[in-house]
PDB file of N, CA and C in Angstrom:
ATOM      1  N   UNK A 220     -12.100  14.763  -8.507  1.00 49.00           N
ATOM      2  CA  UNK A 220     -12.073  14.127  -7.209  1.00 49.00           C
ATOM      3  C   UNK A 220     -11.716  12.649  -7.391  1.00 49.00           C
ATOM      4  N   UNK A 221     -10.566  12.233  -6.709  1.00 64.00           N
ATOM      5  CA  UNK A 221     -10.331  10.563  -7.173  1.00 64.00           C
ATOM      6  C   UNK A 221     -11.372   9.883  -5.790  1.00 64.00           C
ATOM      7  N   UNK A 222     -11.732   8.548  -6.153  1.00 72.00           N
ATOM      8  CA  UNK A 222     -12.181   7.604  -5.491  1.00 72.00           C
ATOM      9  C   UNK A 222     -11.145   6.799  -4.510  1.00 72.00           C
ATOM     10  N   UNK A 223     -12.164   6.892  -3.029  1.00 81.00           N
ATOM     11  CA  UNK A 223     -11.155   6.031  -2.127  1.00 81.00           C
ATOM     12  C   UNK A 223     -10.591   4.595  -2.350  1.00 81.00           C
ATOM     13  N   UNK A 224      -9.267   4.617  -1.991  1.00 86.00           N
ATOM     14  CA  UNK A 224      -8.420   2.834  -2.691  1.00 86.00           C
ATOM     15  C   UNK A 224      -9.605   1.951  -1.769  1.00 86.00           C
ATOM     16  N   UNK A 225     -10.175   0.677  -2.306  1.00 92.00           N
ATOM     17  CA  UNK A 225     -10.606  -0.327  -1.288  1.00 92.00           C
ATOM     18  C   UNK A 225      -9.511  -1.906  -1.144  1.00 92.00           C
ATOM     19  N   UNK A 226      -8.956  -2.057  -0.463  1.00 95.00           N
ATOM     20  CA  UNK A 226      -8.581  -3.319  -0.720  1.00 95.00           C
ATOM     21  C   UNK A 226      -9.515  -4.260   0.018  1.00 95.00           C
ATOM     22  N   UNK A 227      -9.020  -5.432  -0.813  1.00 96.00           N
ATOM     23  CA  UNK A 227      -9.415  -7.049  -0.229  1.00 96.00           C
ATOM     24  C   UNK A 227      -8.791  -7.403   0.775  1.00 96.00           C
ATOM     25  N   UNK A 228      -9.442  -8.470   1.280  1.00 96.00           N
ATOM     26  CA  UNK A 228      -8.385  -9.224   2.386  1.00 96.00           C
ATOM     27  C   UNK A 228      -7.322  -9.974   1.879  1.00 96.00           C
ATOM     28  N   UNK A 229      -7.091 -10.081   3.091  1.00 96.00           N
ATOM     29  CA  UNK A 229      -5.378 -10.825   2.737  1.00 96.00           C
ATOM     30  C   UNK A 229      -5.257 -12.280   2.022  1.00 96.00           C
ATOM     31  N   UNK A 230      -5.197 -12.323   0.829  1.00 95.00           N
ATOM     32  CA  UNK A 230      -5.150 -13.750   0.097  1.00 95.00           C
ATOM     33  C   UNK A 230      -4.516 -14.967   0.824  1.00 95.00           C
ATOM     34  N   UNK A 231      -3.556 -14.405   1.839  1.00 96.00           N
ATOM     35  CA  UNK A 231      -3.099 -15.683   2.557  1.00 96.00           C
ATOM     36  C   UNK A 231      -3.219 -15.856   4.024  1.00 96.00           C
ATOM     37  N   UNK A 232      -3.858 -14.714   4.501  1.00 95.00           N
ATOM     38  CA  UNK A 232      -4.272 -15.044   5.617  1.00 95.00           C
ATOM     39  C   UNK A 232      -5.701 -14.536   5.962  1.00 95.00           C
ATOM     40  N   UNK A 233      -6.425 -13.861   5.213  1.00 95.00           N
ATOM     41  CA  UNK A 233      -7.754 -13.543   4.846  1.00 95.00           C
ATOM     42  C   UNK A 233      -8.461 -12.753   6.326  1.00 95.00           C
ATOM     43  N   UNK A 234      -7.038 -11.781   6.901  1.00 95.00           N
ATOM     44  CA  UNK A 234      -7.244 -10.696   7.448  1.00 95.00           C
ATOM     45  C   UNK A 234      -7.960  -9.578   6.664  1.00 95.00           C
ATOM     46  N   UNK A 235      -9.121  -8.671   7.153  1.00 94.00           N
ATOM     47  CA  UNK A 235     -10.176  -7.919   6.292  1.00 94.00           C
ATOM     48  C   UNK A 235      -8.876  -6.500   7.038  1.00 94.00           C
ATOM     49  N   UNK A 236      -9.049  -5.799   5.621  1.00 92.00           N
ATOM     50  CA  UNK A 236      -7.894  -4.293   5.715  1.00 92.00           C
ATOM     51  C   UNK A 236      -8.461  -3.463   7.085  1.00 92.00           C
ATOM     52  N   UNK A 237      -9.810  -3.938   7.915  1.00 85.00           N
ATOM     53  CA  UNK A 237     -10.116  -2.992   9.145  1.00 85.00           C
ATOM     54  C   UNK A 237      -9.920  -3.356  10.117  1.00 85.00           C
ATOM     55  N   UNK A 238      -9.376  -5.120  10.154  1.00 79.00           N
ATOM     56  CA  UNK A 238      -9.323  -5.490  11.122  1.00 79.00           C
ATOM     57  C   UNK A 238      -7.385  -5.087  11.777  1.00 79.00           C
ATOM     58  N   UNK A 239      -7.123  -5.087  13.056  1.00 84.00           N
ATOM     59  CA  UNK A 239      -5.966  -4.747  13.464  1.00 84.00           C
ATOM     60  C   UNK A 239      -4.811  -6.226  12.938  1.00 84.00           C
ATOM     61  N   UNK A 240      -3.970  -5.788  12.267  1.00 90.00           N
ATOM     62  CA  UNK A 240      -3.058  -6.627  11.907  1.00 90.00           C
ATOM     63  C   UNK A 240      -3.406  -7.167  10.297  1.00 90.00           C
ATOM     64  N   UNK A 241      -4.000  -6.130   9.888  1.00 93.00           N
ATOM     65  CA  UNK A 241      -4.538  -6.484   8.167  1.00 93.00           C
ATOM     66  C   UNK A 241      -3.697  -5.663   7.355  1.00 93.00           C
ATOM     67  N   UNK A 242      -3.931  -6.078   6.185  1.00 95.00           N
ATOM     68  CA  UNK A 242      -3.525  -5.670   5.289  1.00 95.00           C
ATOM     69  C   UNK A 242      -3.281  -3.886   5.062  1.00 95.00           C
ATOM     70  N   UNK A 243      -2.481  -2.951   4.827  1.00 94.00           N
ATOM     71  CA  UNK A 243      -2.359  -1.728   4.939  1.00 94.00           C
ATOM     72  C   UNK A 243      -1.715  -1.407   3.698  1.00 94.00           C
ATOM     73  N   UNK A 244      -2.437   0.288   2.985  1.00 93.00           N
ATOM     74  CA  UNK A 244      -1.518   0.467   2.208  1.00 93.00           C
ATOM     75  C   UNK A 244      -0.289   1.563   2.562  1.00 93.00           C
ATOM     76  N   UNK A 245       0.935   1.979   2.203  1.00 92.00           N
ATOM     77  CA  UNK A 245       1.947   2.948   2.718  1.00 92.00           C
ATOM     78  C   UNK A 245       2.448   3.484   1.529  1.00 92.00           C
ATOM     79  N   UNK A 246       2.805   4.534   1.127  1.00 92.00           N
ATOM     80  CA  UNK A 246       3.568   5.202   0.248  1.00 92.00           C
ATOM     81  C   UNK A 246       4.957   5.127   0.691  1.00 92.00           C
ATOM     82  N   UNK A 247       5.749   4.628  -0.457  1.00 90.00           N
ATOM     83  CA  UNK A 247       7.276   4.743  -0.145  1.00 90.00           C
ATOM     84  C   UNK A 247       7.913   6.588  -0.579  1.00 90.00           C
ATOM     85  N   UNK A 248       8.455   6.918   0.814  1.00 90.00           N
ATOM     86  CA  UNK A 248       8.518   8.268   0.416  1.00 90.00           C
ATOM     87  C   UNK A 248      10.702   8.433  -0.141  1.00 90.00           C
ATOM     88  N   UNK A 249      10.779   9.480  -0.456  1.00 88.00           N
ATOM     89  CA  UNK A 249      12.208   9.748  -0.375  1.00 88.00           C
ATOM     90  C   UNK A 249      12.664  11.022   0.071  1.00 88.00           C
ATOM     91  N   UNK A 250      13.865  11.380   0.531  1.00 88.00           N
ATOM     92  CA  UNK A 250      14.772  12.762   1.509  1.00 88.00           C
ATOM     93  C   UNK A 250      15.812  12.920   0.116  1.00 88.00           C
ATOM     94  N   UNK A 251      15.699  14.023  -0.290  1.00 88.00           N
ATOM     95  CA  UNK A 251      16.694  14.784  -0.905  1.00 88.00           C
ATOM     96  C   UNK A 251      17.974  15.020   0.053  1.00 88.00           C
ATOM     97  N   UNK A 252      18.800  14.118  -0.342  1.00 90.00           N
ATOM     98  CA  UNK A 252      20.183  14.164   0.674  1.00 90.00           C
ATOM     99  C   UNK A 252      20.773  15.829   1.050  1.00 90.00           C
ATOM    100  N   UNK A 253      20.913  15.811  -0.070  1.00 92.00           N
ATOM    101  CA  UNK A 253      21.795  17.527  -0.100  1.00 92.00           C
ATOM    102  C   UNK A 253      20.698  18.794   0.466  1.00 92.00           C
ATOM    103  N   UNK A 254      19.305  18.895   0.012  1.00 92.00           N
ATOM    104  CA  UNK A 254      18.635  19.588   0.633  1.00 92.00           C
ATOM    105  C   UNK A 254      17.532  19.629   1.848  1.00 92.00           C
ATOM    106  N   UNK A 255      17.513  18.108   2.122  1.00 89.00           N
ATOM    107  CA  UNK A 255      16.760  17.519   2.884  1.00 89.00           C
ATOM    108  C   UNK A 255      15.051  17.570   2.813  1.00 89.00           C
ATOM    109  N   UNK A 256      14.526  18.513   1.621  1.00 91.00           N
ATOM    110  CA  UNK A 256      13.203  18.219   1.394  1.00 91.00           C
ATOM    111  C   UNK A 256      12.690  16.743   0.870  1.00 91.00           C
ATOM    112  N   UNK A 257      11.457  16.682   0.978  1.00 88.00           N
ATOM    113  CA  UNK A 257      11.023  15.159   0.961  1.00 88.00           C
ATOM    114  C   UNK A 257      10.265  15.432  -0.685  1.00 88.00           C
ATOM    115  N   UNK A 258      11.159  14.378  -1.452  1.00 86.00           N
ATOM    116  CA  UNK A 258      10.584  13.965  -2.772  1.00 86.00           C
ATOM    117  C   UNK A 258       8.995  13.486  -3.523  1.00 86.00           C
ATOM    118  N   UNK A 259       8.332  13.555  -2.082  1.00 84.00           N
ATOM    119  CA  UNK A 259       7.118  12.799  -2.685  1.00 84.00           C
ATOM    120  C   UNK A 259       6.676  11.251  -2.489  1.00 84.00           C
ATOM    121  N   UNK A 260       6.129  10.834  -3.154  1.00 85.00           N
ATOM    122  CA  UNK A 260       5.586   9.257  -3.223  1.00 85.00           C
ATOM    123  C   UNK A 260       6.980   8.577  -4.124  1.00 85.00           C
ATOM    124  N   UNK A 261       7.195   7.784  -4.001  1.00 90.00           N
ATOM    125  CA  UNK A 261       8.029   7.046  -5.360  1.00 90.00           C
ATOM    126  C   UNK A 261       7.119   5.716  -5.566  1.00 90.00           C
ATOM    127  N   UNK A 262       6.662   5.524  -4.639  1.00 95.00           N
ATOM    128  CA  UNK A 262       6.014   3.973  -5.294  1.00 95.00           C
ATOM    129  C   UNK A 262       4.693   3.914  -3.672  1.00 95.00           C
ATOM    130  N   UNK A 263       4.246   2.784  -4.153  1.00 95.00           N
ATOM    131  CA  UNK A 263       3.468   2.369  -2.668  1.00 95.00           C
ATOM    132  C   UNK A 263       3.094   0.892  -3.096  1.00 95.00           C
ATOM    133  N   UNK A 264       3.159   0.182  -1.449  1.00 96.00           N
ATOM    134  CA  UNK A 264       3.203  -1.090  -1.131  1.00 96.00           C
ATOM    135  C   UNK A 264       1.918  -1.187  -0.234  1.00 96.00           C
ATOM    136  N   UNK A 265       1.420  -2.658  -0.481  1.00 96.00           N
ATOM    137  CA  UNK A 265       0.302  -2.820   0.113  1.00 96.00           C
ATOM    138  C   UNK A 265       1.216  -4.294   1.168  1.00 96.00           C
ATOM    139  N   UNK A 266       1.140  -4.434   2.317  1.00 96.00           N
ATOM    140  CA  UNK A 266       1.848  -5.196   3.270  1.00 96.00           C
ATOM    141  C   UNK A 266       0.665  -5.767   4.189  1.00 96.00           C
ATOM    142  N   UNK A 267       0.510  -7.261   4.871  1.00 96.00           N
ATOM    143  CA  UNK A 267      -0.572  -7.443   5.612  1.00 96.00           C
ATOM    144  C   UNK A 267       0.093  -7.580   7.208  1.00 96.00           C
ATOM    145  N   UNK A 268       0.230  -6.908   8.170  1.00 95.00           N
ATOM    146  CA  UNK A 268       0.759  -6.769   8.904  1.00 95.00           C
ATOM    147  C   UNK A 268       0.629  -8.278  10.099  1.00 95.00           C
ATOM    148  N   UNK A 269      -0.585  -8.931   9.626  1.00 95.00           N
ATOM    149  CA  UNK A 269      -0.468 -10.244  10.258  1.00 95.00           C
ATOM    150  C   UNK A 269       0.900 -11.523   9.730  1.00 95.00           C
ATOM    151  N   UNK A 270       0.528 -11.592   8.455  1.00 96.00           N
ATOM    152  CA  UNK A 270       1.355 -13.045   7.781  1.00 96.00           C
ATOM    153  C   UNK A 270       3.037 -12.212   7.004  1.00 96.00           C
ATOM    154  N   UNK A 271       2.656 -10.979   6.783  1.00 95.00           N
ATOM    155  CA  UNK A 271       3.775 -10.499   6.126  1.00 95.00           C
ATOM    156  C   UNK A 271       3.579 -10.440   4.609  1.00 95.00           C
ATOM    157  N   UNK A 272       2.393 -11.088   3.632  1.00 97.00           N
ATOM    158  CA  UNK A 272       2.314 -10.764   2.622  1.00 97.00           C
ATOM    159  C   UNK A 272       2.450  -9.477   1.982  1.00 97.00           C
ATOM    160  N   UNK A 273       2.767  -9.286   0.867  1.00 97.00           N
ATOM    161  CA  UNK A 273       3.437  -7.781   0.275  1.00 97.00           C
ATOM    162  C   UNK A 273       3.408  -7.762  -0.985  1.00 97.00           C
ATOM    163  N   UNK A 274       2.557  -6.439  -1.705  1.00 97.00           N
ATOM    164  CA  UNK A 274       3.065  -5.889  -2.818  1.00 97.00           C
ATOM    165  C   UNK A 274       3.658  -4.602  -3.349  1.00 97.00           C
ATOM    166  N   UNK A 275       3.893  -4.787  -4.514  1.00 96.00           N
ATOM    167  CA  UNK A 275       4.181  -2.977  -4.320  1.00 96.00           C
ATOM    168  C   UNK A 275       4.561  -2.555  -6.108  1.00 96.00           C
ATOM    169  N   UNK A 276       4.077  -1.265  -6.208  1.00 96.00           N
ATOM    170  CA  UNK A 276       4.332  -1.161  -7.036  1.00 96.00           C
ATOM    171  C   UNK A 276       4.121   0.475  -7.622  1.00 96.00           C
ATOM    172  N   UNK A 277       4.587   1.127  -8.782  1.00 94.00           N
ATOM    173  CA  UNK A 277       4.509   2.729  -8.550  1.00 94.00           C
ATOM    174  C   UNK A 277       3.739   3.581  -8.541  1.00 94.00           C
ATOM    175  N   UNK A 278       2.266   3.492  -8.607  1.00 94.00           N
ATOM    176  CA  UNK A 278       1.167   4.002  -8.467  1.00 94.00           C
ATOM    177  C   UNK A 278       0.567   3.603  -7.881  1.00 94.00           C
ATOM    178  N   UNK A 279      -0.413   4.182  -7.184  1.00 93.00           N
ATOM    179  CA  UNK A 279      -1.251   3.918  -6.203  1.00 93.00           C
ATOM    180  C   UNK A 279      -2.153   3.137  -6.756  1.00 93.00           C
ATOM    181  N   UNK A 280      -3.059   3.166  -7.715  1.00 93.00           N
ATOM    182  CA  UNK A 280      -4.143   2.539  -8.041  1.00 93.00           C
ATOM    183  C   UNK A 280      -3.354   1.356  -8.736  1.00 93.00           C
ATOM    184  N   UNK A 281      -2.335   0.963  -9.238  1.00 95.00           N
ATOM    185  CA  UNK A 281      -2.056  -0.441  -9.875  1.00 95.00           C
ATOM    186  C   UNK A 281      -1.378  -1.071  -8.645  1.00 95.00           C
ATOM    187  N   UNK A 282      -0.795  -0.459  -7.546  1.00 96.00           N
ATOM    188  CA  UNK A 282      -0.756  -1.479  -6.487  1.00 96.00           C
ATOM    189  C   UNK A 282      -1.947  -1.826  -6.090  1.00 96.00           C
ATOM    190  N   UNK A 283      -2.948  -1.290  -5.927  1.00 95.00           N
ATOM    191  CA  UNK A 283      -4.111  -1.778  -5.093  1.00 95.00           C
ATOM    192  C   UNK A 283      -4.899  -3.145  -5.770  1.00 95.00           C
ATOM    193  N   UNK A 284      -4.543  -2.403  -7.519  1.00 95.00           N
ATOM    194  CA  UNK A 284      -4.922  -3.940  -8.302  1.00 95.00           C
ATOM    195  C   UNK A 284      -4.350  -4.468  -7.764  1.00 95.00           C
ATOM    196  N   UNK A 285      -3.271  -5.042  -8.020  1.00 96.00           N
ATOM    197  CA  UNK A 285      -2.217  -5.984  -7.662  1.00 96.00           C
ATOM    198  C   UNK A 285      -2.584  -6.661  -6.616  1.00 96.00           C
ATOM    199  N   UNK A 286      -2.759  -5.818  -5.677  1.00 97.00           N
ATOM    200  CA  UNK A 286      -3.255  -6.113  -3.944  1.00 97.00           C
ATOM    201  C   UNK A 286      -4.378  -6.959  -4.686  1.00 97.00           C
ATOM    202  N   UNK A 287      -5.351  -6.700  -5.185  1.00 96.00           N
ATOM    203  CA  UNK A 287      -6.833  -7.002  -5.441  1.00 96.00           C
ATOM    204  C   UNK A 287      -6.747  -8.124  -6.346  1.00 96.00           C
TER     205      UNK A 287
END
């Protein structure tokens, strides 16, 4: 069973991830052109939807460091 991601607030605008316009994490997904099934995760970005701060990177748990 993995453990839920927690992030921090936003280092530059110190929006908390519950409040509306905070920090969020998203999986970057991809479309198989020719067959049109969906590839999966390729990476995920943590973005703060107030100031625009952003990271990202290919696993889930080392973006969230990153984020953190």
């Amino acid at each position: 069973m993995t453990e839920p991601i927690h992030l921090r607030d936003c280092p530059m605008c110190h929006k908390k991830p519950t409040q509306d316009n905070g920090p969020m994490m998203t999986a970057q997904t991809g479309i198989d052109l020719e067959t049109g099934e969906e590839l999966g995760a390729l990476g995920y970005s943590v973005t703060c939807c107030n100031c625009g701060c952003e990271v990202s990177g290919e696993y889930l748990a080392e973006t969230a460091l990153l984020w953190n």
